[in-house]
mmCIF file of C-alpha atoms and ligand atoms in Angstrom:
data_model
loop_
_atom_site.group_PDB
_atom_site.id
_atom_site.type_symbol
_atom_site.label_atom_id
_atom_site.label_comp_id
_atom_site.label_asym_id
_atom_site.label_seq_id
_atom_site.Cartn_x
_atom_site.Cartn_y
_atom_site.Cartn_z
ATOM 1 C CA UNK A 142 77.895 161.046 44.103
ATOM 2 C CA UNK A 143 75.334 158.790 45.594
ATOM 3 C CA UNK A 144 76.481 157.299 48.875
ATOM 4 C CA UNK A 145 75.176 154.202 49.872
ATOM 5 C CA UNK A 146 73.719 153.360 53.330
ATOM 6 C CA UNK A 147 73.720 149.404 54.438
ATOM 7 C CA UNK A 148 70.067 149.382 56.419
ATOM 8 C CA UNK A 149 69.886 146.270 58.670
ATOM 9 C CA UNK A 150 66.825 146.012 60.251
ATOM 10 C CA UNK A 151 66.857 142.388 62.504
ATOM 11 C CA UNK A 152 64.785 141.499 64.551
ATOM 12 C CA UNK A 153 61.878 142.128 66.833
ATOM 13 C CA UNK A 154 61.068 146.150 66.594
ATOM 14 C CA UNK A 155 64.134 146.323 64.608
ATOM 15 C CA UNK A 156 62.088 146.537 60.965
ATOM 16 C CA UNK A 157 59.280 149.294 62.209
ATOM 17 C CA UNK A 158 61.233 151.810 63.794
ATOM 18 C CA UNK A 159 64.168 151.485 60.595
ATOM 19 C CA UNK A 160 61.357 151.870 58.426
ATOM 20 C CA UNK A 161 60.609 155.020 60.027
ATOM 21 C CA UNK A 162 64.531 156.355 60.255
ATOM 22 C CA UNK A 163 64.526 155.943 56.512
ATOM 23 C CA UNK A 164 61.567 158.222 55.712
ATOM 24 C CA UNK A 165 63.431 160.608 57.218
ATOM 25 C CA UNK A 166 66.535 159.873 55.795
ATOM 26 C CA UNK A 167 64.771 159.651 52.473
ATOM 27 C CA UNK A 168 63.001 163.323 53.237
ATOM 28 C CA UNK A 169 65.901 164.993 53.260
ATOM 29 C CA UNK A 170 66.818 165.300 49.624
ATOM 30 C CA UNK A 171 70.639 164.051 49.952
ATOM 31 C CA UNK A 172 71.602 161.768 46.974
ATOM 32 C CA UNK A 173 71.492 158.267 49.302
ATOM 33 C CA UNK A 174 70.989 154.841 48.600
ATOM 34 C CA UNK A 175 69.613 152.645 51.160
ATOM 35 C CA UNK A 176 70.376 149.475 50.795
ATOM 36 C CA UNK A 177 68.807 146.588 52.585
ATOM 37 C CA UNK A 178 70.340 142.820 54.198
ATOM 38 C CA UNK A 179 69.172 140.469 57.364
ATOM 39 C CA UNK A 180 70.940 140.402 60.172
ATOM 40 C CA UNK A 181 70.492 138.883 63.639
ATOM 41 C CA UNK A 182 67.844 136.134 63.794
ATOM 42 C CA UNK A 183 66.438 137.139 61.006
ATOM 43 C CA UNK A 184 69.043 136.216 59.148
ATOM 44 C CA UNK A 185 69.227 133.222 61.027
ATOM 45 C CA UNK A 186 66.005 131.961 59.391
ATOM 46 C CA UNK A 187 66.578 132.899 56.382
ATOM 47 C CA UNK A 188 70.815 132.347 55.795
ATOM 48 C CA UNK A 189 71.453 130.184 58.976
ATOM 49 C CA UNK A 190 74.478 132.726 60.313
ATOM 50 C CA UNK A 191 72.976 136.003 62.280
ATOM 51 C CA UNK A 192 75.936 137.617 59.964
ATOM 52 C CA UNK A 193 75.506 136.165 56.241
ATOM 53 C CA UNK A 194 78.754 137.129 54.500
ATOM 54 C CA UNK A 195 76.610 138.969 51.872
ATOM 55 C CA UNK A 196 75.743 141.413 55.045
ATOM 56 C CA UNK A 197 78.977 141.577 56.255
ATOM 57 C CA UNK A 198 80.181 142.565 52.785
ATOM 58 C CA UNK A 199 77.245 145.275 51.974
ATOM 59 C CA UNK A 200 78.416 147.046 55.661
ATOM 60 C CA UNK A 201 82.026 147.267 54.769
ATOM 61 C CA UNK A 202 81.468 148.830 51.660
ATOM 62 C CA UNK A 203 79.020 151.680 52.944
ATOM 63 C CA UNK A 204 79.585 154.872 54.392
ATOM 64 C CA UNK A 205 77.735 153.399 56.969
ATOM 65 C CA UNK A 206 75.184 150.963 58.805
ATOM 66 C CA UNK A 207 71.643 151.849 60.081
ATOM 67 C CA UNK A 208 71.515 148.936 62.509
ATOM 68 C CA UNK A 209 67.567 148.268 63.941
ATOM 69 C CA UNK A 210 68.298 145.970 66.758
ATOM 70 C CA UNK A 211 68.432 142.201 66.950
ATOM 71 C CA UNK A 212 67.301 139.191 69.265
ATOM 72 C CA UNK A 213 64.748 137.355 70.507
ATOM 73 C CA UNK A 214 63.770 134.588 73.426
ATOM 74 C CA UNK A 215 63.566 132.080 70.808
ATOM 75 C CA UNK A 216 67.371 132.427 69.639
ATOM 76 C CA UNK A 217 68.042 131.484 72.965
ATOM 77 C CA UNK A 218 68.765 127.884 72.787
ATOM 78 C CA UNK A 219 71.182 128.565 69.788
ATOM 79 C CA UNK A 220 74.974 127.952 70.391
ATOM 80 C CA UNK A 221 77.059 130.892 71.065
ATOM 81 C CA UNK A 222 78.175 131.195 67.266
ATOM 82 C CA UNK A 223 74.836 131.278 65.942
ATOM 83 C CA UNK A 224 73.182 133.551 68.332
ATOM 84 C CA UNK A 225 71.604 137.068 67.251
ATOM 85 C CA UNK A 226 74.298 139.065 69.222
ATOM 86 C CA UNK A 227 76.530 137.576 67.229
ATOM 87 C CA UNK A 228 75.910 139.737 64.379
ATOM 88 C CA UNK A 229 76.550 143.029 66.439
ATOM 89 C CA UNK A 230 79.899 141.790 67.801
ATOM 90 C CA UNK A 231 81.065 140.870 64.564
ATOM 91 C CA UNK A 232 79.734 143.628 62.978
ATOM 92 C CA UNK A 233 81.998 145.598 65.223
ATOM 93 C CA UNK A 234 85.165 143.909 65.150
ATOM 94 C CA UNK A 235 85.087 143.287 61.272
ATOM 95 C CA UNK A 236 84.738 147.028 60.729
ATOM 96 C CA UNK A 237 87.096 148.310 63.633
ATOM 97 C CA UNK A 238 84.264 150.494 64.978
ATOM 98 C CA UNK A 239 86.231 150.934 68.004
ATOM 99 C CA UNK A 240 84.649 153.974 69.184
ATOM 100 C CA UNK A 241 80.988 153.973 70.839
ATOM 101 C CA UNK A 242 79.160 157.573 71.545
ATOM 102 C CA UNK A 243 76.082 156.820 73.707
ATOM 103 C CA UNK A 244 74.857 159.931 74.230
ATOM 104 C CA UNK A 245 71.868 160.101 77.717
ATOM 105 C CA UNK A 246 70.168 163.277 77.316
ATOM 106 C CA UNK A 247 67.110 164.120 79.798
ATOM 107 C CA UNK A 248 64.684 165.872 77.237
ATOM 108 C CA UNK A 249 63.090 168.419 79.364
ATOM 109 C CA UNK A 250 59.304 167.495 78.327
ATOM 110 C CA UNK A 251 60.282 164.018 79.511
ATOM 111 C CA UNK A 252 61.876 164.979 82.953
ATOM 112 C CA UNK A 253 59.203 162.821 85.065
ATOM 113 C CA UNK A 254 60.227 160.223 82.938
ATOM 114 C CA UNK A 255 63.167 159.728 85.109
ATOM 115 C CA UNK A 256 62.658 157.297 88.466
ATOM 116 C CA UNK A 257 65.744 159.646 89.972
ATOM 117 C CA UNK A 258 64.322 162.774 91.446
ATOM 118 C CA UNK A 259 63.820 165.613 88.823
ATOM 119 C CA UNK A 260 66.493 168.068 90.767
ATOM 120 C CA UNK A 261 68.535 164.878 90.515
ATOM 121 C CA UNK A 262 68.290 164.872 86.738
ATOM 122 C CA UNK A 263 66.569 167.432 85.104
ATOM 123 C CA UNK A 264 68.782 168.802 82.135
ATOM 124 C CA UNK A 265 71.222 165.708 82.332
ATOM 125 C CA UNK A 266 73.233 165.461 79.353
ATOM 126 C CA UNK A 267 76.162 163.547 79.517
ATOM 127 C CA UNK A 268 77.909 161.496 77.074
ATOM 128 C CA UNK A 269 79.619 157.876 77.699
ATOM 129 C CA UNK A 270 82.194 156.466 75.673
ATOM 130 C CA UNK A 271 82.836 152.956 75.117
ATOM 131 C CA UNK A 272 85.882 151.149 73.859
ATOM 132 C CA UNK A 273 84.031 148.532 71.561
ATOM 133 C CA UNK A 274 86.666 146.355 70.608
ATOM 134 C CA UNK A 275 89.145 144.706 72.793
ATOM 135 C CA UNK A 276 88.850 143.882 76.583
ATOM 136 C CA UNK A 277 87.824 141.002 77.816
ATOM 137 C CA UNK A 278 84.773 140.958 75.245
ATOM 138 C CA UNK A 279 87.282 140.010 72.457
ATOM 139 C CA UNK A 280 90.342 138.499 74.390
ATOM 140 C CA UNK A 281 92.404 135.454 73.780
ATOM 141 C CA UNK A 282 92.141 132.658 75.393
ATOM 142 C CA UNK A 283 88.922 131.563 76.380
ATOM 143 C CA UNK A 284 86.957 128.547 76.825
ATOM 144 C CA UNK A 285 86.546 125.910 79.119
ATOM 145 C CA UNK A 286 89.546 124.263 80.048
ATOM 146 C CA UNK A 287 90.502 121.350 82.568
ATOM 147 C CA UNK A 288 92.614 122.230 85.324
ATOM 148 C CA UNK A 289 95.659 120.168 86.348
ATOM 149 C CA UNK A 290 97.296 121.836 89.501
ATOM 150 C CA UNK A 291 95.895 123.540 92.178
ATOM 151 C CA UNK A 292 93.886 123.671 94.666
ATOM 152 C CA UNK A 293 90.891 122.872 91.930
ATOM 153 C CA UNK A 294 92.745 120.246 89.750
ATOM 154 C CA UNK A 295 90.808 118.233 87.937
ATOM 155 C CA UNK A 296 88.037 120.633 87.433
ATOM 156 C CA UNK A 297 86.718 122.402 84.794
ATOM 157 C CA UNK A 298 86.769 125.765 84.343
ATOM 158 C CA UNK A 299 85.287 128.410 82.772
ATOM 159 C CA UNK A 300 88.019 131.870 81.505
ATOM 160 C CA UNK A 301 88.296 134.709 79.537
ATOM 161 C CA UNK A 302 90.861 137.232 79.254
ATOM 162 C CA UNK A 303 91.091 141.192 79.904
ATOM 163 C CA UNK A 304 94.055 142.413 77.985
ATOM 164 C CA UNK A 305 93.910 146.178 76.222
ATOM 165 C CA UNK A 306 97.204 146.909 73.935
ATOM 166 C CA UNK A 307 98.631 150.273 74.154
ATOM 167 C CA UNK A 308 97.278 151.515 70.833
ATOM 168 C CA UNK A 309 93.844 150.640 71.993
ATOM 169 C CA UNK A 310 93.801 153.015 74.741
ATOM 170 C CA UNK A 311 95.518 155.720 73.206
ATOM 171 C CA UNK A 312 93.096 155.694 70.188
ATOM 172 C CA UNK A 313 89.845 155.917 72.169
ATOM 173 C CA UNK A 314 91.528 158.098 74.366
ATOM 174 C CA UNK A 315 92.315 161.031 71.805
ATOM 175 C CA UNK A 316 88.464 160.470 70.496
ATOM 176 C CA UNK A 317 87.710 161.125 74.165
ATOM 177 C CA UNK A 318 89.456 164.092 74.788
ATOM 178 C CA UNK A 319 88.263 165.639 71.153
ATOM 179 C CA UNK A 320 84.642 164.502 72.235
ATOM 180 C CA UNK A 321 85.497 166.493 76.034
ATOM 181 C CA UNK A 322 87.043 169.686 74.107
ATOM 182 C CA UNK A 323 83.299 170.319 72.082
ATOM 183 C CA UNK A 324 81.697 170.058 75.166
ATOM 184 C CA UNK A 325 81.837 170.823 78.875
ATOM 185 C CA UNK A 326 85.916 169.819 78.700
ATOM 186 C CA UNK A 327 85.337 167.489 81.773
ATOM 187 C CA UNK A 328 86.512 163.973 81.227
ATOM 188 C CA UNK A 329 86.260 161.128 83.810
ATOM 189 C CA UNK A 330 88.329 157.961 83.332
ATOM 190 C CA UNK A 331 86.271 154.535 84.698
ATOM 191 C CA UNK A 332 88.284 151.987 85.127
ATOM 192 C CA UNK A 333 89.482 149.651 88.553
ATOM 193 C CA UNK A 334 93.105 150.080 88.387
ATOM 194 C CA UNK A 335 93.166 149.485 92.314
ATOM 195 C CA UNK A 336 92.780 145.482 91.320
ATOM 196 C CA UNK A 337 93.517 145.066 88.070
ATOM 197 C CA UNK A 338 96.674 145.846 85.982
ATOM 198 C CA UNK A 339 94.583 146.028 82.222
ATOM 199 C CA UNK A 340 92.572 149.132 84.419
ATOM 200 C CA UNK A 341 96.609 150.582 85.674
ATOM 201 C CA UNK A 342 98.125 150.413 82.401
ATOM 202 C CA UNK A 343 94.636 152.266 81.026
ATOM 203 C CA UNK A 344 94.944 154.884 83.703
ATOM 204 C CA UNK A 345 98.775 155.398 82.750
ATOM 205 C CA UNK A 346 97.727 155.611 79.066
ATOM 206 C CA UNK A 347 94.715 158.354 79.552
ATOM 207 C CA UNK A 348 97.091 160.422 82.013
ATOM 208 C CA UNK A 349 99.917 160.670 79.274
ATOM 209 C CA UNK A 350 97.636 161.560 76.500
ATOM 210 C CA UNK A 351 95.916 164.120 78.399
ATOM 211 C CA UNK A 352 99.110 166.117 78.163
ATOM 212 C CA UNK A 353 98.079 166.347 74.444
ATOM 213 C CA UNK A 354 94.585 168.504 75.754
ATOM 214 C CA UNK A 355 95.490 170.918 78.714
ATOM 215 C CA UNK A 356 92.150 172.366 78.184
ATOM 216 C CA UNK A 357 90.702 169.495 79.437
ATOM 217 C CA UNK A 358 90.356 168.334 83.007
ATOM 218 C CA UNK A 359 90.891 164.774 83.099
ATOM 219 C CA UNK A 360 90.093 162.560 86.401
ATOM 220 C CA UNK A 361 89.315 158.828 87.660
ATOM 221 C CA UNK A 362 86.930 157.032 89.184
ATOM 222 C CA UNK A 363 86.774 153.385 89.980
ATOM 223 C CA UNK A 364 83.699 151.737 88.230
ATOM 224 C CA UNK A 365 81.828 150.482 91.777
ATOM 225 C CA UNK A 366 82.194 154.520 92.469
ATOM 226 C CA UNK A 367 81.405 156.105 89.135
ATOM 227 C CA UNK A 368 78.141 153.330 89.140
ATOM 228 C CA UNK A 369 77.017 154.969 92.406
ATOM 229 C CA UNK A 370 77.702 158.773 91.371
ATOM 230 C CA UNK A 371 75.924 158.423 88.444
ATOM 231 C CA UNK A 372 72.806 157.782 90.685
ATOM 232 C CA UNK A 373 73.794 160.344 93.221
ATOM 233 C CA UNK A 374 74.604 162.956 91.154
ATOM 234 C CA UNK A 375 74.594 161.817 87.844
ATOM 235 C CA UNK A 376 75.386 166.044 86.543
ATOM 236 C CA UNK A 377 78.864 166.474 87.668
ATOM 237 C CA UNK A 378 79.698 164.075 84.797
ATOM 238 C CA UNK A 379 79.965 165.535 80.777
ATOM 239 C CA UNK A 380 82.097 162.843 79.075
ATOM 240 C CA UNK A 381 82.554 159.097 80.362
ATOM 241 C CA UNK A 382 85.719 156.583 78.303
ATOM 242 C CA UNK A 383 85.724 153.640 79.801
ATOM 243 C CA UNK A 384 86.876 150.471 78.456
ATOM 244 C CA UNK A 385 84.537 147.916 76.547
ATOM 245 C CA UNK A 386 82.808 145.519 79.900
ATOM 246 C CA UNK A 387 82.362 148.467 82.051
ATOM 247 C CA UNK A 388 80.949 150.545 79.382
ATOM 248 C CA UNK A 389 78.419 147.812 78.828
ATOM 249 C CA UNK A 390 77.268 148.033 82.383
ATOM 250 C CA UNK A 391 77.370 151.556 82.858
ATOM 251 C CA UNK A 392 76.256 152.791 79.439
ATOM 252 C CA UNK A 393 72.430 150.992 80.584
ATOM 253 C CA UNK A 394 72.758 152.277 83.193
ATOM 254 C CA UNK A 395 73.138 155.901 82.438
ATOM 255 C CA UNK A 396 70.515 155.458 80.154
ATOM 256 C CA UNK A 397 68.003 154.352 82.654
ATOM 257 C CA UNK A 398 69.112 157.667 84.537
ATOM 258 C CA UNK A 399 66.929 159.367 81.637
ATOM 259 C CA UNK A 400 64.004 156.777 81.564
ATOM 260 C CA UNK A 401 63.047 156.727 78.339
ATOM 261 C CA UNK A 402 65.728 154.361 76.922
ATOM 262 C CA UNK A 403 63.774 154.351 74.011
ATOM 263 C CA UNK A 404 64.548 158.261 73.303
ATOM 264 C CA UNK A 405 68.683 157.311 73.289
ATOM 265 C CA UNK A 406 70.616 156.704 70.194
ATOM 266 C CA UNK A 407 74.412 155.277 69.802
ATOM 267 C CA UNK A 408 77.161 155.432 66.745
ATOM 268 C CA UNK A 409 79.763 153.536 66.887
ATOM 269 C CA UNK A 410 82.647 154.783 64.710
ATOM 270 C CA UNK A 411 86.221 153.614 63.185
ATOM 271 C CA UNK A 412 88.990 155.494 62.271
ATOM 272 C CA UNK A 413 88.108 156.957 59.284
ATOM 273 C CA UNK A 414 84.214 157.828 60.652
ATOM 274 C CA UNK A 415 82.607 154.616 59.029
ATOM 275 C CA UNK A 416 80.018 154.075 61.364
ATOM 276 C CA UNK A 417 77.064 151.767 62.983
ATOM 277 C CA UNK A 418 74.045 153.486 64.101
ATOM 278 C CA UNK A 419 71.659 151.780 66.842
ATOM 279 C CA UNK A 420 69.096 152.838 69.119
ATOM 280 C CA UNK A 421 70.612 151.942 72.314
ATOM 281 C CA UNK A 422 66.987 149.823 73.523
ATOM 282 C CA UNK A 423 66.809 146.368 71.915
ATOM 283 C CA UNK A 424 64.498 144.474 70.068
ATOM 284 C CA UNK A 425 61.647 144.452 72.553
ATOM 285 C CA UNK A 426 60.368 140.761 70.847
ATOM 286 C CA UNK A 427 56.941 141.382 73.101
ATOM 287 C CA UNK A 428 55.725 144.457 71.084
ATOM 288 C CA UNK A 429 57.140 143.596 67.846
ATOM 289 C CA UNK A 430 54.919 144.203 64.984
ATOM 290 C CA UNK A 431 52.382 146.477 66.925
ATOM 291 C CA UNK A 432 52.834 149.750 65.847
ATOM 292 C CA UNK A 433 54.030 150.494 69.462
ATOM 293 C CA UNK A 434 57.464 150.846 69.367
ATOM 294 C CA UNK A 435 59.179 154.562 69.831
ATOM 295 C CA UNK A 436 60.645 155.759 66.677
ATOM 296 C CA UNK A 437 62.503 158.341 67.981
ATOM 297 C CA UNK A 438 66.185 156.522 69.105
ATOM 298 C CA UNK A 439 66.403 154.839 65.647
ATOM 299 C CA UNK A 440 65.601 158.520 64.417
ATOM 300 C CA UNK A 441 68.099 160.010 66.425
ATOM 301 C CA UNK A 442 70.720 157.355 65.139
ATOM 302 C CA UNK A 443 69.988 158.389 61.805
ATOM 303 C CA UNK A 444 70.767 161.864 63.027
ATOM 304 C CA UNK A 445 74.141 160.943 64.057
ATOM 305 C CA UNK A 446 74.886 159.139 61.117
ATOM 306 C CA UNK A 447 74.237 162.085 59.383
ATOM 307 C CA UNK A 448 76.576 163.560 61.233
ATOM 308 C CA UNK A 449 79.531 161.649 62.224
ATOM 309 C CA UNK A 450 80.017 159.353 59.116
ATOM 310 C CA UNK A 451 78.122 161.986 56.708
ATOM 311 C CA UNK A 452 79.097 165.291 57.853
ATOM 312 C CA UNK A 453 76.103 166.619 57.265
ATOM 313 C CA UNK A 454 75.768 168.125 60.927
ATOM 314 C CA UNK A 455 73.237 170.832 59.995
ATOM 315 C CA UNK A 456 70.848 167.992 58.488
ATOM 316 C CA UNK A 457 71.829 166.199 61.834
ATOM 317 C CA UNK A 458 70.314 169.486 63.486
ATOM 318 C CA UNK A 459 67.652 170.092 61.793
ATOM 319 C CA UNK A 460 66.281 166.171 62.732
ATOM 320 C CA UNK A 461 67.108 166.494 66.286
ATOM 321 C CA UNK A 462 65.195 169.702 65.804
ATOM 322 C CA UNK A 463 61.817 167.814 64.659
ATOM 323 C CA UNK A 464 62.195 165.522 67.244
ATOM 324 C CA UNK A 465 62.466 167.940 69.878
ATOM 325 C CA UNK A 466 58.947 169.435 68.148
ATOM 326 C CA UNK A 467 56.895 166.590 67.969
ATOM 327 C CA UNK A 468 58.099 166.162 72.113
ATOM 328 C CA UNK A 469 57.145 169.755 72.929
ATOM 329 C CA UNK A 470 53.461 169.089 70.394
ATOM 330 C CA UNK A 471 52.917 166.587 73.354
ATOM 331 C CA UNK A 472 52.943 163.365 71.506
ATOM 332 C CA UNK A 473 54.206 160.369 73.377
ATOM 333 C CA UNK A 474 54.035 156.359 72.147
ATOM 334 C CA UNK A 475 53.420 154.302 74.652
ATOM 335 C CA UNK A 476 57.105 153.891 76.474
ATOM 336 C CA UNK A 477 57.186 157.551 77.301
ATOM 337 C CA UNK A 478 53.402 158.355 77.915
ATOM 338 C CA UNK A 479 52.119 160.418 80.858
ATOM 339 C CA UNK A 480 48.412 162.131 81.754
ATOM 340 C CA UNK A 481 47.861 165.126 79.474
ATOM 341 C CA UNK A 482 49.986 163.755 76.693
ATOM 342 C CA UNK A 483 49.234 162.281 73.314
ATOM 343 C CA UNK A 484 49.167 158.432 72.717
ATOM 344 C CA UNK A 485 50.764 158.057 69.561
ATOM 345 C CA UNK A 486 51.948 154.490 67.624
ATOM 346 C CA UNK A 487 55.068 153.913 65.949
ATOM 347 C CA UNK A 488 54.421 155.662 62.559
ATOM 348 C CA UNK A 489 52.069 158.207 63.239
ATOM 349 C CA UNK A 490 55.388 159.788 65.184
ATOM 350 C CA UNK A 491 57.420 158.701 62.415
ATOM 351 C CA UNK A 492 54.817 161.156 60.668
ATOM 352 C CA UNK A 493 54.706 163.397 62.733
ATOM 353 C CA UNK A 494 58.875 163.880 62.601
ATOM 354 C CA UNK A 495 58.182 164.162 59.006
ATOM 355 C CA UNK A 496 55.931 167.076 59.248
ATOM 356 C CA UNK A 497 58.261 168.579 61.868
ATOM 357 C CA UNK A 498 60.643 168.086 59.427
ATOM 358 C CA UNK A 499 58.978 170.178 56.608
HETATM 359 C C1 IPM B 510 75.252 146.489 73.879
HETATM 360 C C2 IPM B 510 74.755 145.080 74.042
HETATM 361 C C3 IPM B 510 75.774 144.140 73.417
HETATM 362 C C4 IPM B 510 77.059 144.294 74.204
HETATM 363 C C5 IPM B 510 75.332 142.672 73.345
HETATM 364 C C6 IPM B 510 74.038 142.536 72.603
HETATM 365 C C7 IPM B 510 76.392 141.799 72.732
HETATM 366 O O1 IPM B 510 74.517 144.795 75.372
HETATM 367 O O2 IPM B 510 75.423 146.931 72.727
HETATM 368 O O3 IPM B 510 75.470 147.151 74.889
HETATM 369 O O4 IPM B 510 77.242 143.654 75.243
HETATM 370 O O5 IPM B 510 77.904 145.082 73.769
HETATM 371 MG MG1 MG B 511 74.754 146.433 76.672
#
């Protein structure tokens, strides 16, 4: 049975480095179809929403969504509604992908990459995950509001809410603990329960469910703490759940840790494994349509896709193989490029993987 793939490319590098995801997708000899729709500006221009329903529509009835990236500085004037990011957000709530896996592995041929020290980092592989739903990205109310009492009365005022419902936690809790049990079995809770009560009732939440996985140690951290360990000594972490603003934050930041954001793929998943897959770099408007773009996070993305909404994890392996090649052959586009290694543009690596690949 053919299974059908919604590709949305966007904006910026978005188009290139999908284009180059596909051909490896398409070299694999699995019965897909790829399917193509605008999103993010893009779609703008050409449908005047950054989510057309025709998009939204092809996503929810794939197995899942190769997502290229979307935005750009001349979006920027846009109302909220209408803005590129938009497209992403609703993307996310329409299919309940509640779960986000960004993954920040320090490849070892890129370990000056890194601005940490390379004792600091050097075989970091940790994995953070998101809640991508509720919080205070998605909570009711907010606005801008006129105050009548107090001691600003007769302002206005600017508010948004942080609320997390039991179900919620518990849900991206049990995919945290699973994700903890295939790996190192270390899980660290972020949250900031010593101010506010959404961050408590989390903590209570992850501390009853991990009597579900005794083989896994659970602890907290506060997110002002776990921002500073993760430059201090970024290695005694192996999985990250945090909740969806502090995952934001930290999630770019844990990517930095690696320095090659453009070598870092994410999926974000539902319940039943329907998935988005997204490099975790943007759309990088100011090298858009050079050939100079890094392939290789929209490649990895593909790789998860494979396996997470696919289950097709040896296909998965066999990618992350060829990428791990054409790293070790030396070649390098521009983002990751050091003395002694190979200049390389956006599709010559995408050839390169292919080659790997055969
Ligand atoms: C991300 C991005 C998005 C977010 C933006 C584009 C809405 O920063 O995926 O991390 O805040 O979630
Ligand atoms: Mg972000």
């Amino acid at each position: 049975m053919t299974t059908q793939i919604a590709v949305l490319p966007g904006d910026g590098i978005g188009p290139e480095i999908t284009e180059q995801a596909e051909r490896v997708l398409n070299s694999l000899g699995l019965d897909l179809s790829l399917v193509h729709a605008n999103v993010g500006g893009a779609a703008y221009d050409s449908h005047g929403h950054p989510l057309p329903p025709e998009t939204l529509e092809l996503a929810k009835s794939s197995a899942a969504v190769l997502f290229g990236a979307v935005g750009d500085w001349k979006y920027d004037n846009l109302v909220r509604e209408l803005r590129p990011e938009q497209a992403i957000l609703g993307l996310r709530k329409a299919l309940g992908l509640f779960a986000n896996l960004r993954p920040a592995i320090l490849y070892p041929q890129l370990a000056n990459a890194s601005t940490l020290k390379p004792e600091i980092v050097s075989g970091l592989d940790i994995l953070i995950l998101r809640e991508l739903t509720g919080d205070i990205y998605f909570g009711q109310p907010r606005g801008v509001r006129v105050l009548e009492d107090g001691p600003f009365a007769g302002q206005k005022q600017g508010f948004d809410t942080m609320h997390y419902a039991e179900s919620e936690v518990r849900r991206i809790a049990h995919v945290a603990f699973q994700a903890a049990q295939k790996r190192n079995k270390k899980l660290c809770s972020v949250d900031k329960a010593n101010v506010l009560e959404t961050s408590q009732f989390w903590r209570d939440i992850m501390i009853d469910v991990a009597s579900e996985y005794p083989d896994v140690t659970l602890s907290h951290m506060y997110v002002d703490n776990a921002a500073m360990q993760l430059v201090r000594a970024p290695k005694e972490f192996d999985v990250i759940v945090t909740g969806n603003l502090f995952g934001d934050i930290l999630s770019d930041e844990a990517a930095m840790l690696t320095g090659s954001i453009g070598m870092l793929p994410s999926a974000s998943l539902n319940a039943s494994n329907q998935g988005l897959y997204e490099p975790s770099h943007g759309s990088a408007p100011d090298i858009a349509g050079q050939n100079k773009a890094n392939p290789l996070a929209m490649i990895l993305s593909a790789a998860m896709l494979l396996r997470y909404s696919l289950n097709h994890d040896a296909h998965a392996t066999r990618v992350e193989n060829a990428v791990r090649t054409v790293l070790e052959q030396g070649l390098r586009t521009a983002d990751i490029y050091e003395e002694g290694t190979q200049l390389v543009g956006t599709s010559e690596m995408g050839d390169a993987v292919l080659k790997a690949l055969n």
